[in-house]
Short mmCIF file of C-alpha atoms in Angstrom, two decimals:
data_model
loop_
_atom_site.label_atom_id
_atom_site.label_comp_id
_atom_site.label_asym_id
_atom_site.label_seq_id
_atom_site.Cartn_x
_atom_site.Cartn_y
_atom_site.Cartn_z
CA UNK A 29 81.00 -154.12 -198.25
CA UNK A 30 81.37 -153.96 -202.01
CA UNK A 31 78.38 -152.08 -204.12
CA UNK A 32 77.25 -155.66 -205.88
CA UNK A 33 77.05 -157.21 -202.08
CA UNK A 34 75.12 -153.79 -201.13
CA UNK A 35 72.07 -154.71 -203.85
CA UNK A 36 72.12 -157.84 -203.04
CA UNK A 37 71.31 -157.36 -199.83
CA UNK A 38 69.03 -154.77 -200.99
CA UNK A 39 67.11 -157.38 -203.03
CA UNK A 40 67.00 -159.67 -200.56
CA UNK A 41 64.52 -157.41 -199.04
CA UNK A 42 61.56 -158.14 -201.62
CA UNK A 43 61.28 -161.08 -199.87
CA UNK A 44 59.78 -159.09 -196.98
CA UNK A 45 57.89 -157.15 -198.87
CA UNK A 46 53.85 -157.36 -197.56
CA UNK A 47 51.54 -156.29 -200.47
CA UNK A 48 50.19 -158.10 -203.13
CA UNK A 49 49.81 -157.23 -207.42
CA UNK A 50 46.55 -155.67 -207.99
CA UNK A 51 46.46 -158.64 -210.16
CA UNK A 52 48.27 -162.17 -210.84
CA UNK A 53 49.97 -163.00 -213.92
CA UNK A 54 47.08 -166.10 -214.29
CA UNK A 55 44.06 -163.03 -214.46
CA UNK A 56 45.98 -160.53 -216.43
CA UNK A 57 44.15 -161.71 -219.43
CA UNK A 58 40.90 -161.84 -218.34
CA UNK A 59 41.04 -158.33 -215.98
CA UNK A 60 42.40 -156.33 -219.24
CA UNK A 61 42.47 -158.87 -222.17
CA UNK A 62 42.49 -156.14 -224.98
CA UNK A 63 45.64 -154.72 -223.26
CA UNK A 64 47.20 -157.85 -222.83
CA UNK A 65 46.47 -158.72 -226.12
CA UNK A 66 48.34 -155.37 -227.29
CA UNK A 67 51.41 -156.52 -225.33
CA UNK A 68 51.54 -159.56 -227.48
CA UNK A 69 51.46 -157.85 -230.68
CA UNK A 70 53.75 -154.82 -230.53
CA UNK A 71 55.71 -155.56 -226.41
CA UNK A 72 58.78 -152.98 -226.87
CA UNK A 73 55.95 -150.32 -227.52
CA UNK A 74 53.99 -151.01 -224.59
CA UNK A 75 57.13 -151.19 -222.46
CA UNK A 76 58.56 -147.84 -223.82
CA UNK A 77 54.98 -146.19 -222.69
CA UNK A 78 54.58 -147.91 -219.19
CA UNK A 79 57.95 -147.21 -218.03
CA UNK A 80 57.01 -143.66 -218.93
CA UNK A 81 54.09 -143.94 -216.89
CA UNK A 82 56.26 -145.33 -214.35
CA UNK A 83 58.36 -142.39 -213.70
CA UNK A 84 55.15 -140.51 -213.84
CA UNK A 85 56.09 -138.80 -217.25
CA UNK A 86 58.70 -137.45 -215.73
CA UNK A 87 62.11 -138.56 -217.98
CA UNK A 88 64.23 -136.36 -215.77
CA UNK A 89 63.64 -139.58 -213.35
CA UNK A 90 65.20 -141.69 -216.08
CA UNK A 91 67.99 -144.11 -215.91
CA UNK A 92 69.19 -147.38 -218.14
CA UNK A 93 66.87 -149.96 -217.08
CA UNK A 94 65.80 -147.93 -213.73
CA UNK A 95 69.56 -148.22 -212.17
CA UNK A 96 69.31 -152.20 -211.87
CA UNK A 97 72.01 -152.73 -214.23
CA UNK A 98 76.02 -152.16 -214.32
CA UNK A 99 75.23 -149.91 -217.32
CA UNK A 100 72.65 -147.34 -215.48
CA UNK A 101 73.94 -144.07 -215.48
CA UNK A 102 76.72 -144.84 -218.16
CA UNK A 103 74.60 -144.13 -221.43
CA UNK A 104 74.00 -140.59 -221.39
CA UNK A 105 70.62 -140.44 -220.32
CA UNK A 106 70.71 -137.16 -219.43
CA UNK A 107 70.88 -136.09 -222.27
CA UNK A 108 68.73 -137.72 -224.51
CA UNK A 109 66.32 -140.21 -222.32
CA UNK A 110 63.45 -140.10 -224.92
CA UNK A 111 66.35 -142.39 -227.57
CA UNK A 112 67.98 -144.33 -224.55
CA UNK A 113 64.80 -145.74 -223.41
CA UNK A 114 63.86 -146.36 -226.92
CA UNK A 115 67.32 -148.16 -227.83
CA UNK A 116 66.52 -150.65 -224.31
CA UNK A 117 62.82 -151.28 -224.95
CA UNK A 118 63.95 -152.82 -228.59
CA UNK A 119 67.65 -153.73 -227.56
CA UNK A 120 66.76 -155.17 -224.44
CA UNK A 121 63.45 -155.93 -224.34
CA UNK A 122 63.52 -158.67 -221.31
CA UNK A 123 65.89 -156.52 -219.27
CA UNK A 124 63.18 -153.24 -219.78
CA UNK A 125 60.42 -155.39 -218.80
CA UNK A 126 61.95 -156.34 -215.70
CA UNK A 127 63.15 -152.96 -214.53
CA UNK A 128 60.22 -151.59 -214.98
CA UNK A 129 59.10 -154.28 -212.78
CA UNK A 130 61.37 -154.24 -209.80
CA UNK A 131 60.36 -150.60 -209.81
CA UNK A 132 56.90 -150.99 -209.05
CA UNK A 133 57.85 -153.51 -206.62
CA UNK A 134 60.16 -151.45 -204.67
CA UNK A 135 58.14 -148.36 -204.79
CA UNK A 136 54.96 -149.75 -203.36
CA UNK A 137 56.55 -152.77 -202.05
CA UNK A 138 55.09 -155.45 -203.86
CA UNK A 139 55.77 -158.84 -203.23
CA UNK A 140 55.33 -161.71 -205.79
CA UNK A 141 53.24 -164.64 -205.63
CA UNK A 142 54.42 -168.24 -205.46
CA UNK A 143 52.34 -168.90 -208.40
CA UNK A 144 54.03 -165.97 -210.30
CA UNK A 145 57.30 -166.74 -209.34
CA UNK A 146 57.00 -170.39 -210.81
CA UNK A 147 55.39 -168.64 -213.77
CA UNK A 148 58.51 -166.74 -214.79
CA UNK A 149 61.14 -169.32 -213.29
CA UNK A 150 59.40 -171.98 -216.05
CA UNK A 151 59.74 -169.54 -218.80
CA UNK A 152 63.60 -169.18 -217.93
CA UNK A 153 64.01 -172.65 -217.89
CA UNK A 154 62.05 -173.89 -220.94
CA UNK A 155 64.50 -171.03 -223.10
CA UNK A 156 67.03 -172.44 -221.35
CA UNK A 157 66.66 -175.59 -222.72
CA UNK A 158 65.64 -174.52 -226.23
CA UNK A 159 68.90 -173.22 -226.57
CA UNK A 160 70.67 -176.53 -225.04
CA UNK A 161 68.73 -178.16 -227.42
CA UNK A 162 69.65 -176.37 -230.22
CA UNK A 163 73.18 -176.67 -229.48
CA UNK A 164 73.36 -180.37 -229.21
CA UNK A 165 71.39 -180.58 -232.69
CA UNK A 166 73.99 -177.86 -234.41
CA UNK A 167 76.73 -180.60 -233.06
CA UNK A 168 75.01 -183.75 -234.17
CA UNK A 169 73.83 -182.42 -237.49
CA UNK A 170 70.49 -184.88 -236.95
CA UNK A 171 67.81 -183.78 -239.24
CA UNK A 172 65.15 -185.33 -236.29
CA UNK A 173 66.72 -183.15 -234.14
CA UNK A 174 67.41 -180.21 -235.80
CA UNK A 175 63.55 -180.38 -236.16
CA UNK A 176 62.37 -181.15 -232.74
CA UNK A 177 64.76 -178.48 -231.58
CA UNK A 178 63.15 -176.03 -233.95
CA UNK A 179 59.85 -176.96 -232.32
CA UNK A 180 60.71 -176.21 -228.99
CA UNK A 181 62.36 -173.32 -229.60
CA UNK A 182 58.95 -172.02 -231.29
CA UNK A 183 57.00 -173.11 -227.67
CA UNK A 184 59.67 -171.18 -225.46
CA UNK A 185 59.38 -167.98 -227.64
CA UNK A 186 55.64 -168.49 -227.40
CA UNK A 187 56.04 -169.23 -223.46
CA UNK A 188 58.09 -166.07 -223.44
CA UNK A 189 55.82 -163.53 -225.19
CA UNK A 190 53.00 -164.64 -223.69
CA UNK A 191 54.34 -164.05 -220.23
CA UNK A 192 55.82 -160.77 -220.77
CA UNK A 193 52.57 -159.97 -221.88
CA UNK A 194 51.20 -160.80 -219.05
CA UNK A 195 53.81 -159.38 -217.07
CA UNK A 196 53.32 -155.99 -218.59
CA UNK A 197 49.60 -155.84 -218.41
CA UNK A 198 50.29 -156.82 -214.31
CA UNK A 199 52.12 -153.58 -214.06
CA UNK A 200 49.68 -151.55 -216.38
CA UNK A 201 47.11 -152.84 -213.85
CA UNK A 202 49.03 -151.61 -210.93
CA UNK A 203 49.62 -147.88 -211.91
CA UNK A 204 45.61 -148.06 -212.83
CA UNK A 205 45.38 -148.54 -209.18
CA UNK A 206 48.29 -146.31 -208.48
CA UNK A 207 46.94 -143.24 -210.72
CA UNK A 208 42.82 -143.63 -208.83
CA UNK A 209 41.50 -145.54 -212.28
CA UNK A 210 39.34 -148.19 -209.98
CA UNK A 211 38.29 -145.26 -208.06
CA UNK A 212 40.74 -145.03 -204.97
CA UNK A 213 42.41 -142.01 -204.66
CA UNK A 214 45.08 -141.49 -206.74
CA UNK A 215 49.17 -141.44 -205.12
CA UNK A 216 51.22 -138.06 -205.34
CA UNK A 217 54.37 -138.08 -207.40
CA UNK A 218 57.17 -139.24 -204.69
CA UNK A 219 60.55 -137.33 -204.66
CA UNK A 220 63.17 -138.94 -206.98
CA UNK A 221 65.47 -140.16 -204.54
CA UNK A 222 62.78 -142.35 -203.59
CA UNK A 223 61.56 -144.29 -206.79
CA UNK A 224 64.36 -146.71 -206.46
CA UNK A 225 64.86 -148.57 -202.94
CA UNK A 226 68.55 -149.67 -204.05
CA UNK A 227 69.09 -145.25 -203.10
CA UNK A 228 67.64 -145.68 -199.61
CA UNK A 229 69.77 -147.34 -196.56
CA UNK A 230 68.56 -150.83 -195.10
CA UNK A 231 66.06 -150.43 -192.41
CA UNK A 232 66.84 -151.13 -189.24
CA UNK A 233 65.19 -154.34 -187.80
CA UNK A 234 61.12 -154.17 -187.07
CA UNK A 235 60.67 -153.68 -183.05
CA UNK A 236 64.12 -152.11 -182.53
CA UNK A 237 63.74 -148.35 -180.97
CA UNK A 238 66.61 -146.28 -182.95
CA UNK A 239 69.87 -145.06 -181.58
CA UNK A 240 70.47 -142.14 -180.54
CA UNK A 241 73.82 -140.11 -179.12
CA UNK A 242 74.71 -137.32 -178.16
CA UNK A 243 75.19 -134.23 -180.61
CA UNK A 244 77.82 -132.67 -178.94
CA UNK A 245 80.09 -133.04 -175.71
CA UNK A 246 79.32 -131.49 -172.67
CA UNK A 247 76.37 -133.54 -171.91
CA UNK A 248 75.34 -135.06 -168.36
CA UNK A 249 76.08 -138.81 -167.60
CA UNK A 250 72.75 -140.41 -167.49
CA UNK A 251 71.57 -140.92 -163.89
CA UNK A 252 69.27 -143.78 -162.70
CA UNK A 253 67.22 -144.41 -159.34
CA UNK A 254 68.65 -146.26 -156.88
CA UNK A 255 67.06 -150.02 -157.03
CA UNK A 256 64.17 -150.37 -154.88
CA UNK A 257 64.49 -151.78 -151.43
CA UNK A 258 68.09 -150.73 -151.19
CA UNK A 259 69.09 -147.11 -149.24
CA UNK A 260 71.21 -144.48 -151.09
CA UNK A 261 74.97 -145.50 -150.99
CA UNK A 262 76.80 -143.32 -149.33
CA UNK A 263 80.84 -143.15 -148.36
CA UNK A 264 81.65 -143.95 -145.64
CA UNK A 265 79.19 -146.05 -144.35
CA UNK A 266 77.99 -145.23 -140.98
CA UNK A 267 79.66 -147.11 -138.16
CA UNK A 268 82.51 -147.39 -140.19
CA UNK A 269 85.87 -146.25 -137.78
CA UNK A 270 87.60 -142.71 -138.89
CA UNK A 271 90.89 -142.01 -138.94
#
């Protein structure tokens, strides 16, 4: 199996994931609206600092847009993750925001809503279009629709910083929970290997005891009773004529 088919897989397991976002992208606004509000304004900023406060400070932990990406591991990061996460928060602003989110989800697996899902898939779409859009016009050199393509470009920028905003004020919400802000008990710092699912193995399937072998020859053949009912077998039977 091929490394792409590997994360895939891996991925596929979100959809099993069991708990929920401290908050949905629809009360983002009102559970931190000065925050959200700050997303809007200045977003590469306030992704630079929560994926930060993802790795829990700790930019040893760091990799190009948290090892989701073909270029993870390729840009130096070693040696200077301060710049490198600076460069993708302004370079790649989308990409940043959702790395930083599939790493929340996979370290506390987080699932997310239908709601939120739809959310996100209709910002996609509606950019989507305002690029078909503005294609078409480009070709047919119509003033009406160089125009109306110029206005819906304008709504799916607006659709897309608003939901990023959102987006990022879901996750700044989540490590408020994560860090004891609400008043829970704040998480330790897990080991590095383990603030990335797409490092850990599939798990074997719920209900399944694991397997286990033998460490080393020389071991015993596994004996069973006899069945119940039924004497001992024994060669030759009795009765049975000798030679």
């Amino acid at each position: 199996m091929s490394g792409s088919q590997v994360k895939l897989e891996k991925m596929k397991l979100r959809q099993d994931y069991r708990n929920l976002w401290h908050s949905d992208l629809m009360g983002t606004v009102t559970a931190d609206t000065p925050y959200c509000f700050l997303s809007c304004l200045c977003g590469p900023c306030v992704s630079y600092l929560l994926r930060k406060r993802a790795l829990y400070n700790d930019m040893s932990r760091y990799t190009c847009c948290a090892g989701y990406m073909p270029c993870s591991g390729r840009c130096g990061e070693s040696k200077c993750p301060q710049l490198c996460l600076a460069t993708e928060v302004f370079l790649c602003f989308g990409n940043s925001v959702a790395s930083t989110r599939f790493l929340l989800q996979d370290e506390f697996n987080i699932q997310t809503t239908q709601c939120d899902n739809c959310i996100i898939g209709f910002m996609f779409c509606l950019s989507q279009v305002a690029c078909i859009f503005s294609i078409v016009a480009c070709l047919v050199g119509s003033d009406e629709l160089s125009e109306a393509s110029q206005i819906l470009s304008c709504c799916a920028d607006m659709v897309y910083c608003t939901v990023c905003a959102c987006m990022q004020t879901q996750h700044k919400l989540e490590m408020d929970k994560r860090d004891g802000v609400f008043g829970s008990q704040p998480m330790g710092v897990p080991p590095a290997q383990q603030m990335s699912r797409f490092d850990q193995p599939v798990p074997p399937p719920v209900g399944y005891p694991p397997a286990s072998y033998p460490q080393a020859q020389g071991y015993p053949p596994a004996s069973y009773p006899p069945a119940q009912g039924y004497p001992p077998a024994s060669y030759p039977p009795p009765g049975y004529p000798q030679h």
